[in-house]
Short mmCIF file of C-alpha atoms in Angstrom, two decimals:
data_model
loop_
_atom_site.label_atom_id
_atom_site.label_comp_id
_atom_site.label_asym_id
_atom_site.label_seq_id
_atom_site.Cartn_x
_atom_site.Cartn_y
_atom_site.Cartn_z
CA MET Q 1 81.60 117.38 128.28
CA THR Q 2 78.39 116.25 126.59
CA LYS Q 3 80.11 116.62 123.23
CA LEU Q 4 82.96 114.37 124.37
CA ILE Q 5 80.52 111.70 125.50
CA ILE Q 6 78.65 111.92 122.20
CA ILE Q 7 81.93 111.57 120.26
CA LEU Q 8 82.96 108.58 122.37
CA LEU Q 9 79.65 106.74 122.14
CA SER Q 10 79.11 107.38 118.46
CA ALA Q 11 82.65 106.21 117.66
CA VAL Q 12 81.96 102.97 119.54
CA PHE Q 13 78.44 102.20 118.34
CA ILE Q 14 77.28 104.22 115.34
CA ASN Q 15 80.40 104.86 113.29
CA ASN Q 16 81.94 101.58 114.36
CA TYR Q 17 85.20 101.30 112.45
CA VAL Q 18 84.81 97.73 111.36
CA LEU Q 19 81.10 97.28 110.97
CA SER Q 20 80.01 100.55 109.44
CA ARG Q 21 83.14 102.25 108.10
CA PHE Q 22 84.85 99.11 106.79
CA LEU Q 23 88.27 99.96 108.19
CA GLY Q 24 90.48 97.22 109.57
CA ILE Q 25 88.62 94.37 107.87
CA CYS Q 26 91.79 92.25 107.48
CA PRO Q 27 92.42 91.73 111.22
CA PHE Q 28 88.66 91.54 111.78
CA LEU Q 29 88.43 88.52 109.47
CA GLY Q 30 91.91 87.14 110.11
CA VAL Q 31 92.47 87.28 113.85
CA SER Q 32 88.92 86.87 115.16
CA LYS Q 33 88.87 83.10 115.28
CA LYS Q 34 89.90 82.85 118.91
CA LEU Q 35 88.86 85.09 121.77
CA ASP Q 36 92.33 85.58 123.25
CA SER Q 37 93.99 86.59 120.00
CA ALA Q 38 91.03 88.87 119.19
CA THR Q 39 91.46 90.56 122.58
CA GLY Q 40 95.23 90.90 122.20
CA MET Q 41 94.93 92.41 118.75
CA SER Q 42 92.23 94.89 119.85
CA ILE Q 43 94.20 96.07 122.87
CA ALA Q 44 97.22 96.63 120.65
CA VAL Q 45 95.02 98.59 118.21
CA ILE Q 46 93.58 100.82 120.98
CA PHE Q 47 97.11 101.48 122.24
CA VAL Q 48 98.54 102.34 118.82
CA MET Q 49 95.52 104.48 117.88
CA LEU Q 50 95.91 106.61 121.01
CA MET Q 51 99.68 106.91 120.61
CA SER Q 52 99.56 107.80 116.94
CA THR Q 53 96.83 110.39 117.42
CA ALA Q 54 98.84 111.95 120.22
CA VAL Q 55 101.80 112.28 117.85
CA THR Q 56 100.22 112.99 114.45
CA TYR Q 57 97.72 115.61 115.64
CA PRO Q 58 100.38 118.07 116.89
CA ILE Q 59 102.48 117.39 113.77
CA GLN Q 60 99.58 118.35 111.51
CA MET Q 61 98.56 121.40 113.56
CA TYR Q 62 101.94 122.85 114.48
CA VAL Q 63 104.30 121.67 111.73
CA LEU Q 64 102.44 120.93 108.50
CA ASN Q 65 99.60 123.48 108.55
CA PRO Q 66 101.61 126.63 109.48
CA ASN Q 67 104.10 125.85 106.73
CA GLY Q 68 101.48 125.14 104.05
CA LEU Q 69 102.53 121.49 103.83
CA GLY Q 70 99.07 120.02 104.47
CA TYR Q 71 99.31 117.92 101.31
CA LEU Q 72 102.13 115.87 102.88
CA GLN Q 73 99.62 114.49 105.42
CA THR Q 74 99.35 110.96 104.00
CA ILE Q 75 103.06 110.37 103.57
CA VAL Q 76 104.02 111.89 106.95
CA PHE Q 77 101.31 110.06 108.89
CA ILE Q 78 102.13 106.61 107.53
CA LEU Q 79 105.82 107.11 108.26
CA VAL Q 80 105.13 108.41 111.77
CA ILE Q 81 102.85 105.47 112.50
CA ALA Q 82 105.37 102.95 111.15
CA ALA Q 83 108.23 104.48 113.15
CA LEU Q 84 106.09 104.76 116.27
CA VAL Q 85 105.04 101.12 116.13
CA GLN Q 86 108.69 100.06 115.84
CA LEU Q 87 109.64 102.31 118.74
CA VAL Q 88 106.83 101.02 120.95
CA GLU Q 89 107.89 97.49 120.18
CA ILE Q 90 111.51 98.16 121.13
CA VAL Q 91 110.54 99.96 124.34
CA LEU Q 92 108.11 97.25 125.37
CA LYS Q 93 110.66 94.54 124.67
CA ARG Q 94 113.25 96.27 126.83
CA TYR Q 95 111.17 97.46 129.78
CA ILE Q 96 107.90 95.49 129.93
CA PRO Q 97 108.73 92.06 128.46
CA SER Q 98 105.54 90.47 129.77
CA LEU Q 99 103.36 92.94 127.87
CA HIS Q 100 105.58 92.55 124.82
CA LYS Q 101 105.01 88.83 124.94
CA SER Q 102 101.26 89.18 124.74
CA LEU Q 103 101.00 92.18 122.36
CA GLY Q 104 104.30 91.92 120.47
CA VAL Q 105 103.11 89.75 117.61
CA TYR Q 106 100.25 92.09 116.81
CA LEU Q 107 102.20 95.34 116.79
CA PRO Q 108 104.00 95.11 113.40
CA LEU Q 109 100.74 94.00 111.83
CA ILE Q 110 99.12 97.26 112.84
CA THR Q 111 101.46 99.41 110.76
CA THR Q 112 99.56 98.58 107.61
CA ASN Q 113 96.18 98.57 109.32
CA CYS Q 114 93.90 101.07 107.65
CA ALA Q 115 91.96 101.67 110.88
CA VAL Q 116 94.95 103.41 112.49
CA LEU Q 117 95.80 105.63 109.52
CA GLY Q 118 92.06 106.19 109.08
CA VAL Q 119 91.50 107.45 112.61
CA THR Q 120 94.41 109.90 112.46
CA ILE Q 121 93.23 111.37 109.15
CA LEU Q 122 89.59 111.51 110.23
CA ASN Q 123 90.53 113.38 113.41
CA ILE Q 124 92.03 116.12 111.25
CA ASP Q 125 89.20 116.08 108.67
CA GLU Q 126 86.51 116.38 111.33
CA GLY Q 127 88.22 119.44 112.79
CA TYR Q 128 88.41 118.03 116.31
CA THR Q 129 90.36 119.71 119.12
CA PHE Q 130 93.21 117.69 120.62
CA LEU Q 131 91.04 116.39 123.48
CA GLU Q 132 88.19 115.48 121.12
CA ALA Q 133 90.64 113.74 118.80
CA MET Q 134 91.99 111.63 121.67
CA VAL Q 135 88.45 110.74 122.80
CA ASN Q 136 87.53 109.81 119.24
CA SER Q 137 90.60 107.56 118.97
CA LEU Q 138 89.73 105.87 122.24
CA GLY Q 139 86.15 105.36 121.09
CA SER Q 140 87.25 103.98 117.73
CA GLY Q 141 89.62 101.57 119.44
CA LEU Q 142 86.93 100.45 121.86
CA GLY Q 143 84.53 99.99 118.95
CA PHE Q 144 87.11 97.80 117.24
CA PHE Q 145 87.51 95.82 120.47
CA LEU Q 146 83.76 95.36 120.81
CA ALA Q 147 83.34 94.22 117.20
CA MET Q 148 86.28 91.78 117.46
CA VAL Q 149 85.10 90.21 120.71
CA MET Q 150 81.49 89.91 119.56
CA PHE Q 151 82.54 88.46 116.24
CA SER Q 152 84.89 85.89 117.75
CA GLY Q 153 81.88 84.65 119.73
CA VAL Q 154 79.84 84.41 116.54
CA ARG Q 155 82.63 82.53 114.79
CA SER Q 156 83.02 79.96 117.53
CA LYS Q 157 79.35 79.11 117.00
CA LEU Q 158 79.96 78.80 113.26
CA GLU Q 159 82.59 76.10 113.74
CA GLY Q 160 80.12 73.32 114.36
CA ALA Q 161 77.51 74.52 111.87
CA ASP Q 162 76.63 72.54 108.76
CA ILE Q 163 77.43 74.92 105.91
CA PRO Q 164 76.98 74.41 102.13
CA LYS Q 165 80.34 73.49 100.60
CA SER Q 166 80.89 76.62 98.54
CA PHE Q 167 80.10 78.84 101.54
CA LYS Q 168 82.74 77.24 103.78
CA GLY Q 169 85.48 79.52 105.06
CA LEU Q 170 85.42 83.14 104.06
CA PRO Q 171 81.91 83.45 102.50
CA ILE Q 172 80.04 82.32 105.61
CA THR Q 173 82.29 84.51 107.76
CA LEU Q 174 81.30 87.50 105.64
CA ILE Q 175 77.60 86.65 105.88
CA ALA Q 176 77.99 86.39 109.67
CA ALA Q 177 79.76 89.77 109.64
CA SER Q 178 76.82 91.15 107.68
CA ILE Q 179 74.37 90.05 110.36
CA THR Q 180 76.63 91.36 113.15
CA SER Q 181 76.79 94.68 111.34
CA LEU Q 182 73.00 94.66 110.98
CA SER Q 183 72.70 94.44 114.75
CA PHE Q 184 74.88 97.54 115.10
CA MET Q 185 72.57 99.48 112.80
CA GLY Q 186 70.03 99.38 115.60
CA PHE Q 187 72.10 102.02 117.40
CA GLY Q 188 71.54 104.57 114.63
CA GLY Q 189 69.98 107.74 115.97
CA VAL Q 190 70.05 106.54 119.58
CA ILE Q 191 73.05 108.57 120.73
CA GLU Q 192 71.99 111.89 119.20
CA ASN Q 193 68.55 111.66 120.80
CA MET Q 194 69.90 110.57 124.16
CA PHE Q 195 71.23 114.05 124.91
CA ALA Q 196 68.69 116.08 122.94
CA MET M 1 104.84 82.85 81.73
CA THR M 2 103.99 84.83 78.62
CA LYS M 3 103.38 88.57 78.53
CA LEU M 4 99.69 88.03 77.92
CA GLN M 5 99.38 85.76 80.95
CA ASN M 6 101.08 88.37 83.13
CA PHE M 7 98.27 90.70 82.20
CA SER M 8 95.30 88.37 82.12
CA LYS M 9 95.97 86.38 85.30
CA GLY M 10 94.95 89.37 87.44
CA ILE M 11 91.51 89.56 85.90
CA ILE M 12 90.19 86.07 86.60
CA LYS M 13 92.69 83.43 87.69
CA GLU M 14 94.37 85.50 90.40
CA ASN M 15 91.71 88.15 90.84
CA PRO M 16 93.08 90.24 93.72
CA VAL M 17 89.75 90.69 95.49
CA LEU M 18 87.82 87.47 94.94
CA VAL M 19 90.66 84.93 94.78
CA LEU M 20 93.59 86.46 96.65
CA VAL M 21 91.21 88.31 99.03
CA LEU M 22 93.33 91.45 99.29
CA GLY M 23 92.07 95.01 99.63
CA THR M 24 88.78 94.11 101.25
CA CYS M 25 88.32 97.44 103.05
CA PRO M 26 88.04 99.67 99.94
CA THR M 27 86.06 96.97 98.13
CA LEU M 28 83.36 96.95 100.76
CA ALA M 29 83.40 100.67 101.41
CA THR M 30 83.40 102.18 97.94
CA SER M 31 81.14 99.76 96.11
CA THR M 32 77.92 101.49 97.16
CA SER M 33 77.52 102.93 93.66
CA VAL M 34 79.05 102.18 90.27
CA GLU M 35 80.49 105.67 89.99
CA SER M 36 82.52 105.60 93.20
CA ALA M 37 83.54 101.98 92.56
CA LEU M 38 84.90 102.96 89.16
CA GLY M 39 86.69 105.98 90.62
CA MET M 40 88.30 103.93 93.38
CA GLY M 41 89.33 101.23 90.90
CA ILE M 42 90.98 103.69 88.55
CA ALA M 43 92.74 105.59 91.35
CA ALA M 44 94.14 102.36 92.82
CA THR M 45 95.19 101.12 89.36
CA VAL M 46 97.12 104.32 88.67
CA VAL M 47 98.94 104.05 92.01
CA LEU M 48 99.62 100.35 91.44
CA LEU M 49 100.99 100.95 87.95
CA CYS M 50 103.31 103.76 89.05
CA SER M 51 104.53 101.93 92.14
CA ASN M 52 105.11 98.65 90.30
CA ILE M 53 107.12 100.40 87.57
CA VAL M 54 109.28 102.39 89.98
CA ILE M 55 109.83 99.52 92.41
CA SER M 56 110.79 97.25 89.53
CA LEU M 57 113.27 99.86 88.30
CA LEU M 58 114.78 100.26 91.76
CA ARG M 59 114.70 96.58 92.72
CA LYS M 60 118.49 96.23 92.51
CA ILE M 61 119.19 99.48 94.36
CA ILE M 62 116.88 99.15 97.38
CA PRO M 63 118.63 97.12 100.12
CA ASP M 64 116.64 94.05 101.05
CA LYS M 65 116.40 94.87 104.75
CA VAL M 66 114.68 98.23 104.37
CA ARG M 67 112.57 97.39 101.32
CA ILE M 68 109.15 97.54 103.01
CA PRO M 69 109.64 101.11 104.39
CA CYS M 70 110.98 102.15 100.97
CA TYR M 71 107.93 100.73 99.22
CA ILE M 72 105.61 102.46 101.67
CA VAL M 73 107.26 105.83 101.07
CA LEU M 74 107.07 105.38 97.28
CA ILE M 75 103.44 104.29 97.41
CA ALA M 76 102.51 107.14 99.76
CA GLY M 77 104.12 109.58 97.33
CA PHE M 78 102.08 108.31 94.40
CA VAL M 79 98.90 108.29 96.49
CA THR M 80 99.50 111.94 97.39
CA MET M 81 99.83 112.79 93.70
CA VAL M 82 96.63 110.96 92.79
CA GLN M 83 94.87 112.63 95.72
CA MET M 84 95.87 116.09 94.48
CA LEU M 85 94.84 115.26 90.88
CA VAL M 86 91.43 113.97 91.99
CA LYS M 87 90.91 117.03 94.21
CA ALA M 88 91.71 119.32 91.29
CA PHE M 89 89.86 117.62 88.44
CA ALA M 90 87.12 115.48 90.03
CA PRO M 91 86.02 117.16 93.28
CA ALA M 92 82.74 115.20 93.31
CA LEU M 93 84.67 111.92 93.29
CA ASP M 94 86.89 113.26 96.09
CA GLN M 95 83.73 113.85 98.14
CA SER M 96 82.34 110.37 97.54
CA LEU M 97 85.61 108.51 98.19
CA GLY M 98 86.52 110.69 101.18
CA ILE M 99 88.87 108.96 103.59
CA TYR M 100 89.35 105.94 101.31
CA LEU M 101 91.42 107.91 98.82
CA PRO M 102 94.41 108.49 101.15
CA LEU M 103 93.89 104.97 102.50
CA ILE M 104 95.05 103.50 99.17
CA VAL M 105 98.47 103.67 100.88
CA VAL M 106 97.61 100.76 103.13
CA ASN M 107 95.77 98.80 100.42
CA CYS M 108 97.30 95.32 100.61
CA ILE M 109 97.03 94.82 96.83
CA ILE M 110 99.63 97.50 96.13
CA LEU M 111 102.17 96.47 98.76
CA GLY M 112 101.40 92.84 97.99
CA ARG M 113 102.18 93.18 94.26
CA ALA M 114 105.33 95.14 95.04
CA GLU M 115 106.52 92.38 97.33
CA MET M 116 105.33 89.41 95.29
CA PHE M 117 105.95 90.55 91.73
CA ALA M 118 107.65 93.90 91.09
CA ASN M 119 110.77 93.23 93.14
CA LYS M 120 111.46 90.03 91.22
CA ASN M 121 110.52 90.94 87.63
CA GLY M 122 111.44 93.40 84.90
CA VAL M 123 109.78 96.74 84.27
CA PHE M 124 107.57 95.68 81.37
CA ASP M 125 106.28 92.56 83.10
CA SER M 126 105.64 94.51 86.30
CA ALA M 127 103.66 97.13 84.40
CA LEU M 128 101.55 94.41 82.76
CA ASP M 129 101.02 92.74 86.11
CA ALA M 130 99.90 96.06 87.61
CA LEU M 131 97.49 96.70 84.73
CA GLY M 132 96.02 93.21 85.01
CA MET M 133 95.65 93.35 88.79
CA GLY M 134 94.24 96.88 88.55
CA ALA M 135 91.74 95.76 85.92
CA GLY M 136 90.73 92.80 88.09
CA PHE M 137 90.27 95.09 91.09
CA THR M 138 88.29 97.65 89.07
CA LEU M 139 86.06 95.05 87.43
CA THR M 140 85.27 93.36 90.74
CA LEU M 141 84.51 96.72 92.36
CA CYS M 142 82.25 97.62 89.43
CA LEU M 143 80.46 94.27 89.63
CA MET M 144 79.80 94.78 93.33
CA GLY M 145 78.90 98.42 92.71
CA THR M 146 76.45 97.43 90.00
CA LEU M 147 74.77 94.78 92.16
CA ARG M 148 74.50 97.12 95.13
CA GLU M 149 73.36 100.13 93.13
CA VAL M 150 70.86 98.34 90.88
CA PHE M 151 69.17 96.42 93.70
CA GLY M 152 69.89 98.82 96.55
CA SER M 153 68.93 102.17 95.03
CA GLY M 154 67.22 101.06 91.82
CA THR M 155 69.54 103.13 89.65
CA PHE M 156 72.50 102.52 87.36
CA LEU M 157 75.10 105.32 87.18
CA GLY M 158 72.40 107.59 88.62
CA MET M 159 69.75 106.69 86.01
CA PRO M 160 66.60 105.17 87.54
CA ILE M 161 65.61 101.68 86.40
CA PRO M 162 61.82 101.32 85.86
CA VAL M 163 60.63 98.50 88.13
CA LEU M 164 63.54 98.27 90.54
CA SER M 165 63.46 101.91 91.61
CA ASP M 166 60.03 101.31 93.17
CA ASN M 167 61.13 98.10 94.89
CA LYS M 168 64.58 98.89 96.17
CA ILE M 169 66.33 96.93 98.91
CA SER M 170 68.04 99.89 100.61
CA ILE M 171 69.95 97.68 103.06
CA LEU M 172 72.25 96.63 100.20
CA THR M 173 73.76 100.11 99.97
CA MET M 174 74.48 100.08 103.71
CA ALA M 175 77.20 98.25 105.60
CA PRO M 176 75.50 94.86 106.10
CA GLY M 177 74.66 94.64 102.39
CA GLY M 178 78.33 95.13 101.53
CA PHE M 179 79.43 92.16 103.61
CA PHE M 180 76.53 90.10 102.29
CA ILE M 181 77.14 90.72 98.57
CA PHE M 182 80.89 90.17 99.03
CA GLY M 183 80.22 86.85 100.78
CA LEU M 184 77.88 85.74 97.99
CA LEU M 185 80.40 86.68 95.28
CA ILE M 186 83.20 84.69 96.93
CA ALA M 187 80.86 81.74 97.38
CA ALA M 188 79.98 81.97 93.67
CA VAL M 189 83.69 81.99 92.77
CA ASN M 190 84.24 78.91 94.99
CA LYS M 191 81.33 77.16 93.32
CA PHE M 192 81.96 77.97 89.68
CA GLY M 193 85.67 78.77 89.64
CA LYS M 194 87.48 76.27 87.42
CA HIS M 195 90.92 77.28 88.64
CA LYS M 196 91.20 76.17 92.21
CA PRO M 197 93.70 78.56 93.80
CA LYS M 198 96.77 76.99 95.33
CA LYS M 199 96.77 77.20 99.08
CA SER M 200 99.84 79.40 99.14
CA ASP M 201 98.05 81.95 96.96
CA PHE M 202 95.09 82.19 99.24
CA GLY M 203 94.27 84.85 101.81
CA CYS M 204 96.75 85.50 104.54
CA GLU M 205 99.80 84.03 102.85
CA GLY M 206 99.40 86.41 99.94
CA CYS M 207 99.43 89.32 102.36
CA PRO M 208 102.72 91.21 102.80
CA SER M 209 102.54 90.93 106.57
CA ALA M 210 101.86 87.20 106.45
CA GLU M 211 105.16 86.38 108.12
CA ILE M 212 104.32 88.37 111.22
CA CYS M 213 100.65 87.50 111.12
CA GLY M 214 101.51 83.83 110.80
CA LYS M 215 102.85 83.95 114.33
CA ALA M 216 99.48 85.19 115.47
CA GLU M 217 96.99 82.90 113.88
CA CYS M 218 96.66 82.73 110.13
CA GLY M 219 99.53 80.29 109.74
CA LYS M 220 97.86 77.81 112.02
CA GLU M 221 94.67 77.99 110.03
CA GLY M 222 96.60 77.39 106.84
CA ALA M 223 93.95 79.38 105.02
#
């Protein structure tokens, strides 16, 4: 149990996908301008991360590994994720239209999001059990959510700021991301020592 | 557009990282040292070259509706090959690139060039485009890698530099330094760049998922 909590907390704070592993930078910079779209995107990411881990982990363990096909990991995972996202979108559209309305636009975008492919591959590389892999996916998704929400707050403050001309737009956003990421570095070492 | 322009535009005028702002994740993550930056650049260039050539060859065969899944399968195949080659011949590089090597699959530069160039142009032009874009990507990565390694660890390709190795700014090799240096480089390009990029070439609209993303937010920003 302690191990699960450590995995969860370190995925959220220490190995934060966006701010320390640099995965999923495109949506982090692109969709973080408004709080509601940042929230919608993050919820969709958490959902897809959990779903794709639940599907890719058994595929790797029970189909690819016993048959010596481990090298097909990349190609199989990306296809599974792409198919899964399409499937989720169709199911949501048919049965839960209200949820589809709020998450639908973000779902196709997630197919080519490196955070989702990253989490599924990392779960295998780290040698997690199925439960640990699911907890890690949840933590990674929550970490993404936290970073997006925090950063959309930072960006709304930037709107009114007087910025040098060449720094307008992307450069100042990146500098702000740098400072946000600096604040997350403060968590380093905290989680390990909490349970020691 | 001449053959030479097809090659050279990727290096400065349409630099994939600094002007088109594609492939930010690997740029930030693997530029902690010159060596890994160079490795990442070359690996991505090889994948880009192979995928551009094959997609250009198959551009009349692949049905328009299923082209994106087809491209993804092709790219994933080439990435798997590169992954196996790197594992076999450069295990140290495999260690330092880690997860970012398989993640070349979702690198927007590769899918972006397939969608924007290779499916409209001939094989030779597509190969030149891939080489130019790959060179632009590699050079930018190396520039960032050099800045971060020289000032962050006081070394260059592992060799210590006299004064700097005693006064290193370690934060530059960590995550915040990556964002910071990248921000400064783009600001420098905005300041000194003679070729102002057209709006349609910039950021989100150059991204293969722009159409879908546009519904979300990027389109409204027009950035």
